[in-house]
Coordinates of C-alpha atoms and ligand atoms in Angstrom, one line a residue:
M17 CA 100.4 111.4 154.3
R18 CA 99.0 114.7 152.5
A19 CA 101.7 114.3 149.4
L20 CA 100.6 110.8 149.5
L21 CA 96.7 111.6 149.1
L22 CA 98.1 113.8 145.8
L23 CA 99.4 111.0 143.8
P24 CA 96.4 109.3 142.7
L25 CA 95.7 112.9 141.4
L26 CA 98.9 113.0 139.6
L27 CA 98.2 109.8 137.4
L28 CA 94.4 110.7 136.8
S29 CA 93.5 111.9 133.5
S30 CA 91.1 113.4 131.3
C31 CA 91.3 115.1 127.8
T32 CA 93.6 117.6 126.7
G33 CA 93.0 120.9 125.5
G34 CA 94.1 124.5 125.5
I35 CA 94.9 126.3 129.0
S36 CA 94.4 129.9 128.2
N37 CA 91.7 130.5 130.3
A38 CA 92.7 128.2 133.1
A39 CA 95.1 129.7 135.9
A40 CA 98.7 128.7 135.3
P41 CA 99.3 124.9 136.6
S42 CA 101.8 125.6 139.7
N43 CA 103.4 122.0 139.9
G44 CA 106.7 121.4 137.8
V45 CA 107.6 117.6 136.6
V46 CA 110.9 115.7 135.5
V47 CA 110.5 112.9 134.0
S48 CA 113.1 110.7 132.6
V49 CA 114.3 107.0 132.5
S50 CA 116.1 107.0 136.0
S51 CA 114.5 107.3 138.9
D52 CA 117.6 108.7 140.6
A53 CA 118.1 111.3 137.6
S54 CA 114.6 112.7 137.8
N55 CA 114.9 113.0 141.8
V56 CA 118.0 115.3 141.0
G57 CA 115.8 117.7 138.9
A58 CA 112.8 117.8 140.8
R59 CA 115.3 118.7 143.9
I60 CA 116.6 121.3 141.8
L61 CA 113.3 123.1 141.3
A62 CA 112.0 122.7 144.8
R63 CA 115.1 124.8 145.5
G64 CA 113.6 127.4 143.0
G65 CA 116.0 126.3 140.1
N66 CA 114.2 126.7 136.7
A67 CA 113.1 124.3 134.5
V68 CA 116.6 124.8 132.4
D69 CA 118.3 124.2 136.1
A70 CA 116.6 120.8 136.5
A71 CA 117.6 119.6 132.8
V72 CA 121.3 120.2 133.1
A73 CA 121.1 119.0 136.5
T74 CA 119.3 115.9 135.0
A75 CA 121.6 115.4 132.1
F76 CA 124.7 115.1 134.4
A77 CA 122.7 112.9 136.2
L78 CA 121.8 110.9 133.9
A79 CA 125.7 110.8 132.7
V80 CA 126.3 108.9 135.9
T81 CA 123.2 106.7 136.4
F82 CA 122.2 105.8 132.6
P83 CA 125.4 105.3 131.4
E84 CA 124.5 103.5 128.3
A85 CA 122.9 106.7 126.8
G86 CA 123.4 109.5 129.3
N87 CA 126.7 111.3 129.1
I88 CA 129.0 113.8 128.8
G89 CA 131.1 112.1 125.8
G90 CA 128.4 112.8 123.2
G91 CA 125.8 115.0 121.9
G92 CA 121.9 115.7 121.3
F93 CA 119.3 118.7 121.1
M94 CA 117.5 120.6 124.0
L95 CA 114.5 122.5 122.9
I96 CA 113.2 125.2 125.6
H97 CA 109.6 126.4 125.7
F98 CA 109.4 130.2 127.2
P99 CA 106.2 131.1 129.0
D100 CA 106.4 134.9 128.2
G101 CA 105.9 134.0 124.5
R102 CA 109.6 134.0 123.3
E103 CA 110.1 131.7 120.5
P104 CA 110.8 128.2 121.7
V105 CA 115.1 127.6 121.1
V106 CA 117.1 124.5 120.3
I107 CA 120.7 124.1 121.8
D108 CA 122.1 122.2 118.8
Y109 CA 125.1 120.3 120.9
R110 CA 125.3 117.3 118.7
E111 CA 129.0 115.9 117.5
A112 CA 131.3 117.3 115.3
A113 CA 133.1 115.8 112.5
P114 CA 136.8 116.3 113.3
A115 CA 138.6 118.2 110.6
A116 CA 140.5 115.5 109.9
V117 CA 137.3 114.1 108.2
D118 CA 136.1 114.0 104.6
A119 CA 133.4 112.4 102.3
N120 CA 135.8 109.2 101.8
T121 CA 136.6 108.6 105.3
F122 CA 134.1 106.0 106.6
F123 CA 134.4 104.7 102.8
K124 CA 135.7 100.6 103.8
N125 CA 134.6 98.6 106.6
A126 CA 138.5 98.6 108.4
D127 CA 137.8 102.9 108.4
R128 CA 135.0 102.2 110.7
T129 CA 136.6 101.8 114.6
A130 CA 135.2 103.0 117.4
Y131 CA 138.0 105.3 117.7
R132 CA 137.8 106.9 114.1
L133 CA 133.6 107.2 115.0
V134 CA 134.0 109.2 118.0
G135 CA 132.4 112.9 117.1
V136 CA 133.5 115.7 118.9
P137 CA 131.7 115.3 122.2
G138 CA 128.8 118.4 122.3
T139 CA 127.1 117.9 125.8
V140 CA 129.2 119.8 127.8
R141 CA 129.4 123.0 126.1
G142 CA 125.6 122.8 124.9
L143 CA 124.6 121.7 128.8
A144 CA 126.7 124.9 129.8
L145 CA 125.4 127.5 127.3
A146 CA 122.1 126.6 128.3
H147 CA 122.7 127.0 132.0
E148 CA 124.4 130.4 131.1
K149 CA 122.0 131.7 128.8
Y150 CA 118.4 130.3 130.4
G151 CA 119.6 128.9 134.2
K152 CA 119.0 130.6 137.3
L153 CA 121.1 128.8 140.1
P154 CA 124.9 129.0 139.9
W155 CA 126.7 126.3 138.1
R156 CA 128.2 124.1 141.0
D157 CA 124.5 123.4 142.0
V158 CA 123.7 121.7 138.7
V159 CA 126.6 120.1 138.5
S160 CA 127.3 118.7 142.2
P161 CA 124.5 116.4 142.4
A162 CA 125.9 114.1 139.8
I163 CA 129.3 114.0 141.4
A164 CA 127.2 112.8 144.8
L165 CA 125.5 110.0 142.8
A166 CA 129.1 108.8 141.4
R167 CA 130.7 109.1 144.4
D168 CA 128.7 107.8 146.4
G169 CA 126.9 105.2 144.4
F170 CA 123.8 104.5 143.5
V171 CA 121.5 101.5 143.3
V172 CA 121.1 99.3 139.7
N173 CA 117.7 99.0 138.9
R174 CA 117.0 95.4 137.0
D175 CA 117.3 97.4 133.7
L176 CA 120.8 98.5 133.8
A177 CA 122.2 95.6 135.9
G178 CA 121.5 93.7 132.6
S179 CA 123.1 96.5 130.1
L180 CA 126.1 96.4 132.4
G181 CA 126.5 92.6 133.0
R182 CA 126.3 92.8 128.8
V183 CA 129.0 95.4 128.1
W184 CA 130.9 93.7 130.5
K185 CA 130.8 90.3 129.4
D186 CA 131.0 91.3 126.0
N187 CA 134.1 92.7 126.0
P188 CA 136.7 91.0 127.5
K189 CA 139.2 92.9 126.0
N190 CA 138.5 95.8 127.3
A191 CA 140.2 96.8 130.2
E192 CA 139.6 100.2 130.9
L193 CA 135.3 99.8 130.1
R194 CA 135.7 96.3 132.4
R195 CA 137.6 98.2 135.5
V196 CA 135.4 101.2 135.8
F197 CA 132.0 98.9 134.9
A198 CA 133.2 95.6 136.7
P199 CA 130.4 94.0 139.3
P200 CA 130.5 94.3 142.5
D201 CA 131.7 90.5 142.5
A202 CA 133.5 90.4 139.9
G203 CA 135.8 87.3 140.4
G204 CA 132.7 85.6 141.7
P205 CA 131.3 82.2 139.9
S206 CA 128.7 83.8 137.8
H207 CA 127.4 86.9 139.3
L208 CA 127.4 89.7 137.1
W209 CA 125.5 92.4 137.9
T210 CA 122.2 92.1 139.8
E211 CA 119.1 94.8 140.4
G212 CA 120.1 96.1 143.7
D213 CA 123.8 96.3 143.7
R214 CA 125.7 99.4 144.1
L215 CA 127.2 101.0 141.3
V216 CA 130.2 104.1 142.3
Q217 CA 132.4 105.6 139.6
G218 CA 134.9 107.3 141.2
D219 CA 136.8 108.9 138.2
L220 CA 133.6 110.1 136.8
A221 CA 133.1 111.5 140.1
R222 CA 136.6 112.8 139.7
T223 CA 135.8 114.4 136.6
L224 CA 132.4 115.7 137.2
E225 CA 133.8 117.5 139.9
V226 CA 136.8 119.2 137.4
I227 CA 133.8 120.7 135.4
A228 CA 132.1 121.9 138.3
K229 CA 135.2 124.0 139.5
G230 CA 136.3 124.8 136.2
G231 CA 132.8 125.0 133.9
A232 CA 133.4 123.5 130.0
D233 CA 136.4 124.4 129.6
A234 CA 137.9 122.1 132.0
F235 CA 137.0 119.6 129.6
Y236 CA 137.2 121.1 126.2
T237 CA 140.8 122.7 126.7
G238 CA 142.0 121.6 130.0
P239 CA 142.7 118.5 131.9
I240 CA 140.1 116.3 131.0
A241 CA 140.8 117.1 126.5
D242 CA 144.1 116.4 128.2
K243 CA 142.7 112.9 128.9
I244 CA 140.5 112.6 125.6
V245 CA 143.6 113.3 123.2
A246 CA 145.7 111.0 125.1
E247 CA 142.9 108.1 124.3
M248 CA 142.4 109.2 121.1
E249 CA 145.9 109.0 120.2
R250 CA 146.1 105.1 121.7
G251 CA 143.5 104.4 119.8
K252 CA 144.5 105.9 116.6
G253 CA 141.6 108.0 116.5
L254 CA 141.1 111.3 114.6
L255 CA 139.6 113.4 117.1
T256 CA 142.4 115.8 118.1
R257 CA 142.6 118.9 120.8
D258 CA 142.3 121.5 118.0
D259 CA 138.5 120.0 117.2
L260 CA 137.2 119.7 121.0
A261 CA 139.0 123.5 121.5
A262 CA 136.5 124.5 118.4
Y263 CA 133.4 122.8 119.4
R264 CA 130.5 125.4 120.0
P265 CA 126.8 124.4 120.2
V266 CA 124.9 126.4 118.2
V267 CA 121.3 128.1 119.1
R268 CA 119.1 127.5 116.5
A269 CA 115.1 128.3 116.1
A270 CA 113.0 125.4 116.4
I271 CA 110.9 123.7 113.4
H272 CA 107.3 124.9 114.0
G273 CA 104.1 123.5 112.1
T274 CA 100.8 123.5 113.4
F275 CA 98.1 120.4 113.7
N276 CA 94.4 120.8 114.4
G277 CA 95.1 124.5 116.4
Y278 CA 98.1 123.2 118.1
D279 CA 101.4 124.6 117.7
V280 CA 104.3 122.0 117.2
Y281 CA 108.1 122.6 118.0
A282 CA 111.0 120.0 117.3
P283 CA 114.2 120.1 116.4
P284 CA 115.8 121.4 112.6
P285 CA 118.5 120.2 111.0
P286 CA 120.9 119.0 111.7
S287 CA 118.7 116.6 113.3
S288 CA 115.5 115.3 110.7
G289 CA 113.0 115.2 114.0
G290 CA 111.4 118.5 113.1
V291 CA 111.4 117.9 109.6
G292 CA 109.9 114.7 109.4
L293 CA 107.6 115.2 112.1
I294 CA 105.9 118.3 110.5
E295 CA 105.8 116.9 107.0
M296 CA 103.8 113.6 108.8
L297 CA 101.5 116.0 111.0
N298 CA 100.6 118.1 107.9
L299 CA 99.6 114.9 105.6
L300 CA 97.4 113.6 108.6
E301 CA 96.0 116.9 108.7
H302 CA 94.0 116.4 105.3
V303 CA 93.0 112.7 106.4
N304 CA 90.3 112.8 108.8
L305 CA 91.7 110.5 111.8
K306 CA 89.1 110.9 114.1
S307 CA 86.2 109.1 112.2
E308 CA 88.2 106.0 112.3
A309 CA 89.6 104.2 115.4
R310 CA 93.1 104.3 116.6
F311 CA 93.9 101.0 115.6
S312 CA 91.7 100.3 112.7
S313 CA 93.4 99.7 109.3
A314 CA 92.3 102.8 108.1
T315 CA 94.2 105.0 111.0
L316 CA 97.7 102.5 110.6
H317 CA 97.3 103.0 106.7
F318 CA 97.6 106.8 106.9
M319 CA 100.0 106.9 109.3
T320 CA 102.2 104.4 107.6
E321 CA 101.8 106.2 104.1
A322 CA 102.4 109.5 105.9
M323 CA 106.1 107.8 107.9
R324 CA 107.2 106.3 104.4
R325 CA 106.8 109.5 102.6
A326 CA 108.8 112.0 105.4
Y327 CA 111.0 108.9 105.6
A328 CA 112.2 109.1 101.7
D329 CA 112.5 112.9 101.8
R330 CA 114.8 112.3 104.9
A331 CA 117.0 110.2 103.4
R332 CA 117.0 112.2 100.2
Y333 CA 117.5 116.2 101.7
L334 CA 118.6 115.9 104.8
G335 CA 121.7 116.5 106.4
D336 CA 123.7 119.1 108.3
M337 CA 122.2 122.0 105.9
K338 CA 121.7 126.0 106.3
S339 CA 118.7 127.1 108.4
D340 CA 117.3 128.8 105.6
S341 CA 117.5 126.1 102.9
P342 CA 114.6 126.4 100.5
I343 CA 113.5 122.7 100.9
L344 CA 113.1 122.4 104.6
A345 CA 110.3 125.4 104.3
E346 CA 108.8 123.2 101.2
L347 CA 108.7 120.0 103.0
T348 CA 107.2 121.5 106.1
S349 CA 104.8 123.8 104.4
K350 CA 101.0 122.5 104.2
E351 CA 101.0 123.4 100.3
Y352 CA 103.5 120.3 100.0
A353 CA 101.4 118.2 102.0
R354 CA 98.6 118.6 99.4
R355 CA 100.3 118.2 96.2
S356 CA 98.7 115.3 94.1
D357 CA 102.0 113.5 93.9
V358 CA 102.3 113.2 97.9
A359 CA 99.1 113.4 99.7
I360 CA 98.0 110.1 101.0
R361 CA 95.4 108.2 99.7
A362 CA 92.7 106.0 101.1
D363 CA 92.3 103.4 99.0
K364 CA 96.6 102.8 98.0
V365 CA 99.4 101.6 99.6
T366 CA 102.7 103.4 98.0
R367 CA 105.4 100.9 97.3
S368 CA 108.3 102.6 99.0
A369 CA 110.3 101.9 95.7
D370 CA 108.0 104.0 94.3
L371 CA 108.9 107.0 96.2
A372 CA 112.6 107.0 94.9
P373 CA 113.8 103.8 93.3
E374 CA 117.2 104.0 93.7
I375 CA 117.6 104.4 97.6
S376 CA 117.2 101.9 100.5
I377 CA 118.2 102.5 104.2
R378 CA 120.3 100.7 107.1
N379 CA 118.9 99.9 110.3
E380 CA 120.1 101.9 113.5
P381 CA 120.6 100.4 116.7
E382 CA 118.4 101.5 120.3
H383 CA 120.4 103.3 122.7
T384 CA 119.7 106.9 123.5
T385 CA 117.6 109.1 126.6
H386 CA 115.1 111.6 126.5
F387 CA 113.8 113.5 129.4
S388 CA 111.0 115.9 129.9
V389 CA 110.9 119.0 132.6
I390 CA 108.7 121.9 133.2
D391 CA 108.6 123.9 136.2
S392 CA 105.8 125.9 137.7
T393 CA 106.3 129.5 135.3
G394 CA 105.9 126.9 132.4
L395 CA 109.4 127.2 131.0
A396 CA 109.6 123.5 129.4
V397 CA 112.5 121.7 128.4
S398 CA 112.5 118.7 126.2
N399 CA 116.2 116.8 126.4
T400 CA 117.3 113.9 123.6
Y401 CA 120.9 113.2 124.2
T402 CA 123.0 109.8 123.2
L403 CA 126.7 108.2 122.7
E404 CA 124.6 106.6 119.6
Q405 CA 125.0 102.7 120.0
S406 CA 124.4 101.5 124.0
F407 CA 127.4 102.5 125.9
G408 CA 128.9 104.3 122.3
G409 CA 131.8 102.8 121.1
K410 CA 132.8 101.2 124.4
I411 CA 135.5 103.8 124.9
V412 CA 136.4 104.7 128.4
V413 CA 138.3 107.6 128.5
A414 CA 141.2 106.2 130.8
G415 CA 141.3 107.7 133.8
A416 CA 138.3 110.2 133.7
G417 CA 135.4 107.6 133.6
F418 CA 133.2 108.2 131.1
L419 CA 132.4 106.8 127.3
L420 CA 132.9 108.2 124.4
N421 CA 130.0 108.6 121.4
N422 CA 130.7 106.9 118.0
E423 CA 128.3 109.0 116.7
L424 CA 130.0 109.8 113.5
A425 CA 128.1 106.5 112.2
D426 CA 125.0 108.3 111.5
F427 CA 126.9 110.1 108.1
N428 CA 126.2 108.3 104.9
P429 CA 129.1 105.7 104.9
Q430 CA 129.8 105.9 101.1
P431 CA 128.9 108.8 98.5
G432 CA 126.9 108.0 95.9
V433 CA 126.2 104.4 96.8
T434 CA 122.6 103.5 98.2
T435 CA 121.6 99.6 98.4
K436 CA 118.5 97.5 99.3
S437 CA 120.4 96.2 101.9
G438 CA 119.7 99.5 103.9
Q439 CA 122.8 101.8 103.0
I440 CA 122.2 105.0 101.6
G441 CA 124.9 107.7 100.0
S442 CA 123.1 110.9 99.4
A443 CA 125.3 113.7 99.3
A444 CA 123.3 115.6 102.2
N445 CA 124.6 113.7 104.8
L446 CA 127.8 112.7 103.7
P447 CA 130.8 112.7 106.5
A448 CA 132.7 116.3 106.3
A449 CA 135.1 118.5 108.3
G450 CA 132.9 120.0 110.8
N451 CA 129.9 118.6 109.5
R452 CA 127.2 117.3 112.1
P453 CA 126.1 113.7 111.2
L454 CA 122.0 113.4 110.7
S455 CA 120.1 112.6 113.4
S456 CA 116.5 111.3 114.2
M457 CA 116.1 112.9 117.6
C458 CA 113.0 114.6 118.0
P459 CA 112.8 116.6 121.6
T460 CA 109.4 118.1 121.3
I461 CA 106.9 120.6 122.8
V462 CA 103.3 121.3 121.7
T463 CA 101.6 124.1 122.7
K464 CA 98.0 125.7 122.9
D465 CA 97.6 129.6 122.9
G466 CA 101.4 129.6 123.9
K467 CA 100.8 127.5 126.9
V468 CA 102.3 123.9 127.2
V469 CA 100.1 120.7 126.3
I470 CA 102.9 118.1 125.7
V471 CA 106.5 117.6 126.3
T472 CA 107.6 114.6 124.9
G473 CA 110.4 112.7 122.6
S474 CA 112.4 109.5 122.9
P475 CA 115.3 107.6 121.7
G476 CA 115.4 104.7 119.2
G477 CA 117.3 105.3 116.4
R478 CA 115.3 106.1 113.0
T479 CA 111.9 104.9 114.8
I480 CA 112.1 108.2 117.3
I481 CA 109.7 110.5 114.8
N482 CA 107.4 107.8 114.4
T483 CA 107.3 107.1 118.4
V484 CA 106.6 111.0 118.9
L485 CA 104.1 111.0 115.9
C486 CA 102.2 108.3 117.7
V487 CA 102.4 110.1 120.9
L488 CA 101.0 113.8 119.0
V489 CA 98.2 111.5 117.4
N490 CA 97.1 109.6 120.8
R491 CA 96.4 113.1 122.2
L492 CA 96.0 115.8 119.7
V493 CA 93.6 113.5 117.6
Y494 CA 92.1 110.4 120.1
E495 CA 92.4 112.4 123.5
M496 CA 93.7 109.3 125.3
P497 CA 94.4 109.9 128.7
P498 CA 98.2 110.5 129.3
R499 CA 99.4 107.0 130.8
E500 CA 97.2 105.3 127.5
C501 CA 99.2 107.9 125.2
I502 CA 102.3 106.2 126.4
D503 CA 101.4 102.8 126.5
A504 CA 99.3 102.2 123.7
P505 CA 101.4 100.4 120.9
R506 CA 103.0 101.8 118.3
H507 CA 104.3 101.2 114.7
H508 CA 107.0 102.6 112.6
H509 CA 107.8 102.4 108.8
Q510 CA 111.2 104.2 107.4
W511 CA 110.5 103.8 103.9
F512 CA 112.8 101.3 103.4
P513 CA 113.2 98.4 104.6
D514 CA 109.5 98.6 102.7
Q515 CA 107.7 96.9 105.8
L516 CA 106.0 98.1 108.9
E517 CA 107.1 97.4 112.4
I518 CA 104.6 96.6 114.8
E519 CA 105.2 96.5 119.0
P520 CA 103.7 93.0 120.2
G521 CA 100.9 95.0 121.7
L522 CA 99.5 96.1 118.4
A523 CA 100.3 92.3 116.8
K524 CA 98.1 90.7 119.6
E525 CA 95.2 93.3 120.7
Y526 CA 94.6 94.6 116.8
S527 CA 95.2 91.4 114.9
G528 CA 92.2 91.9 112.8
A529 CA 93.4 95.6 112.0
V530 CA 96.9 94.0 111.2
K531 CA 95.2 91.6 108.6
E532 CA 93.2 93.8 107.1
L533 CA 96.6 95.8 106.2
R534 CA 98.3 92.9 105.0
A535 CA 95.3 92.3 102.9
M536 CA 95.6 95.8 101.4
G537 CA 99.3 94.9 100.6
V538 CA 101.1 96.3 103.2
A539 CA 104.6 94.2 104.4
I540 CA 104.7 93.9 108.2
D541 CA 107.8 92.5 110.2
P542 CA 106.9 89.0 111.3
V543 CA 108.8 89.9 114.6
P544 CA 107.3 93.0 116.6
H545 CA 109.5 95.1 118.5
R546 CA 109.2 97.3 121.4
Q547 CA 109.6 101.1 120.0
G548 CA 110.8 103.9 121.9
D549 CA 111.1 105.0 125.8
A550 CA 108.9 108.6 125.8
H551 CA 108.8 110.0 128.9
S552 CA 106.5 112.8 128.6
I553 CA 104.8 115.4 130.2
F554 CA 101.0 116.2 129.4
Y555 CA 98.9 119.0 130.8
D556 CA 95.5 117.6 132.1
A557 CA 92.6 120.0 131.5
G558 CA 91.0 118.1 134.8
S559 CA 93.2 118.4 137.1
K560 CA 94.5 121.6 135.8
R561 CA 98.2 120.2 136.3
W562 CA 101.2 118.8 134.3
I563 CA 101.3 115.8 134.5
G564 CA 104.4 113.5 134.6
V565 CA 104.1 109.6 132.6
A566 CA 107.3 107.6 132.6
D567 CA 107.7 105.3 129.8
R568 CA 107.4 101.5 131.3
R569 CA 109.3 100.0 128.1
R570 CA 112.8 100.1 129.4
A571 CA 114.1 101.3 133.5
G572 CA 110.9 103.0 133.7
G573 CA 108.8 100.0 133.6
G574 CA 107.2 98.0 136.8
V575 CA 108.2 99.6 139.8
G576 CA 110.2 102.4 139.0
T577 CA 107.7 104.2 137.3
V578 CA 106.1 106.5 139.6
A579 CA 109.5 106.8 141.0
N580 CA 110.4 108.3 137.9
E581 CA 107.6 110.9 137.2
L582 CA 108.6 113.5 139.9
T583 CA 106.0 116.2 140.6
W584 CA 107.0 119.1 142.9
Q585 CA 104.3 121.8 144.3
A586 CA 105.4 124.2 146.5
G587 CA 104.1 123.4 150.1
V588 CA 103.5 119.9 149.1
G589 CA 106.4 118.0 147.3
H590 CA 106.0 114.4 146.0
P591 CA 106.6 111.5 148.1
L592 CA 109.1 110.0 146.7
L593 CA 111.2 113.3 146.1
S594 CA 113.9 112.4 148.4
K595 CA 115.4 115.0 150.6
Ligands
DON7 O1 121.0 111.0 116.2 C1 120.3 109.8 116.2 O2 119.5 109.6 115.5 C2 120.9 108.4 116.6 N1 122.7 108.6 116.9 C3 120.0 108.0 117.9 C4 120.6 106.9 118.2 C5 119.5 106.2 118.9 O3 118.0 106.4 119.3 C6 119.7 104.8 119.6 N2 118.5 104.4 120.3 N3 117.8 104.0 121.0

């Protein structure tokens, strides 16, 4: 009862602000796309695990409960903020290209088979490194909840039922995928998957058990590696036993910028997330956004111009580069944003072609997942990971029950060939042995006086950095309540195609501003798209608590919303936190 009374409090909101003078919140929060996975993380916090333990457990759980993007066969970025003043770190566990890859490997369409696009998975060593360096609980304890979910099964929600049904139906010849994700009455007349069905994954449970016992080496050099290598041989993939054994995650310094007195941290290359986000925030710091309404044509214009510039620079310069490359410091500097050829003008819509006439970029599919965690000490984890496409390349490692990524599709396919229809060939992101393809993943943490005020990130391919920008502007400039920051309509411009994409809510509720933008010369995609899935945490100065906000755009939608935002506090707990 007490816990139930607390619920409205958790959902209350008020303005953001520094928390240096207030007592630190004593609650912990886990927010993800899956209530079962959030529950796993929150139980780890309740047992005395820290945010890193909870994040690692949540990531393993999502590999079970959100198979389209949660994974052990993919990769991602984990950003960790420490409450004791240490600099935040990023664990880069992005997939790497096998040794057989060179700049021409994916030149022809025929070379881009799902098997050849598999990058060396980074997730298991990435999570193991995070746990070893920063976790508190035994390894087995953070892997075990996922084993139970795979072995005993879990109830499929509407969104997952839809995606499982689609992948099963659309891949009639993929026997292993269909065996692993077969609907309960696969032989029935019309039944695919329905909300409420139970997904049991016995092979995956056994694989996770092997990881729990043997650690990450079981995956990279042990029995799971054997199965991956056999799968690659079956499908003529490029990934070898040596590639697996050689894979290492990298601990990197986060890209750091400031915005209106806040500190913003996000990942460095091989993600473009941090550089793109900081470049846009620097550009926007010079225009007085606050004097115009959030969804006025003026604000939308300023943000579109910032996006256009950052994405042009992304295509031109970014790839798997050295962390001390001078261009990184330049693009994220305040001076760059002030340069006369870069700064945004209130009265001028830039044509993307004028920023770099020769280059265009391709679209990316939308399937990745982000989750956010904070514990009662203020240790925070912002994690985005992916298989690239939904269910990756649809390759289930035979007998092992998990999917492999097709991440190498993120490399520029053809050296020097850039087309207006969407392909880029700049040198910075060409395939090369051992290199990691350029990502847009952008797990982000914002602090004020060293204390966390926002943990956020999103899926959405190239839209990711703009989704994070929208969330940050909503909160840090317009001081929207947390729920509104996530629900508010989003918009995206990625330089090419030279058009603004908007969400249905923007098209409908702000049609006046949209009309004005068109009159200014901004091309707007006539079909509004849903953008991102930003499961986030905000500091709420009113209640002096961290508040989890599940994005309702995907599986977090409708009834799932509250269950996905699990808040734990000693002696109180969350009403939905299972024992
Ligand atoms: O790393 C990247 O940026 C892409 N592979 C992510 C793909 C993605 O977000 C698709 N999802 N929604």
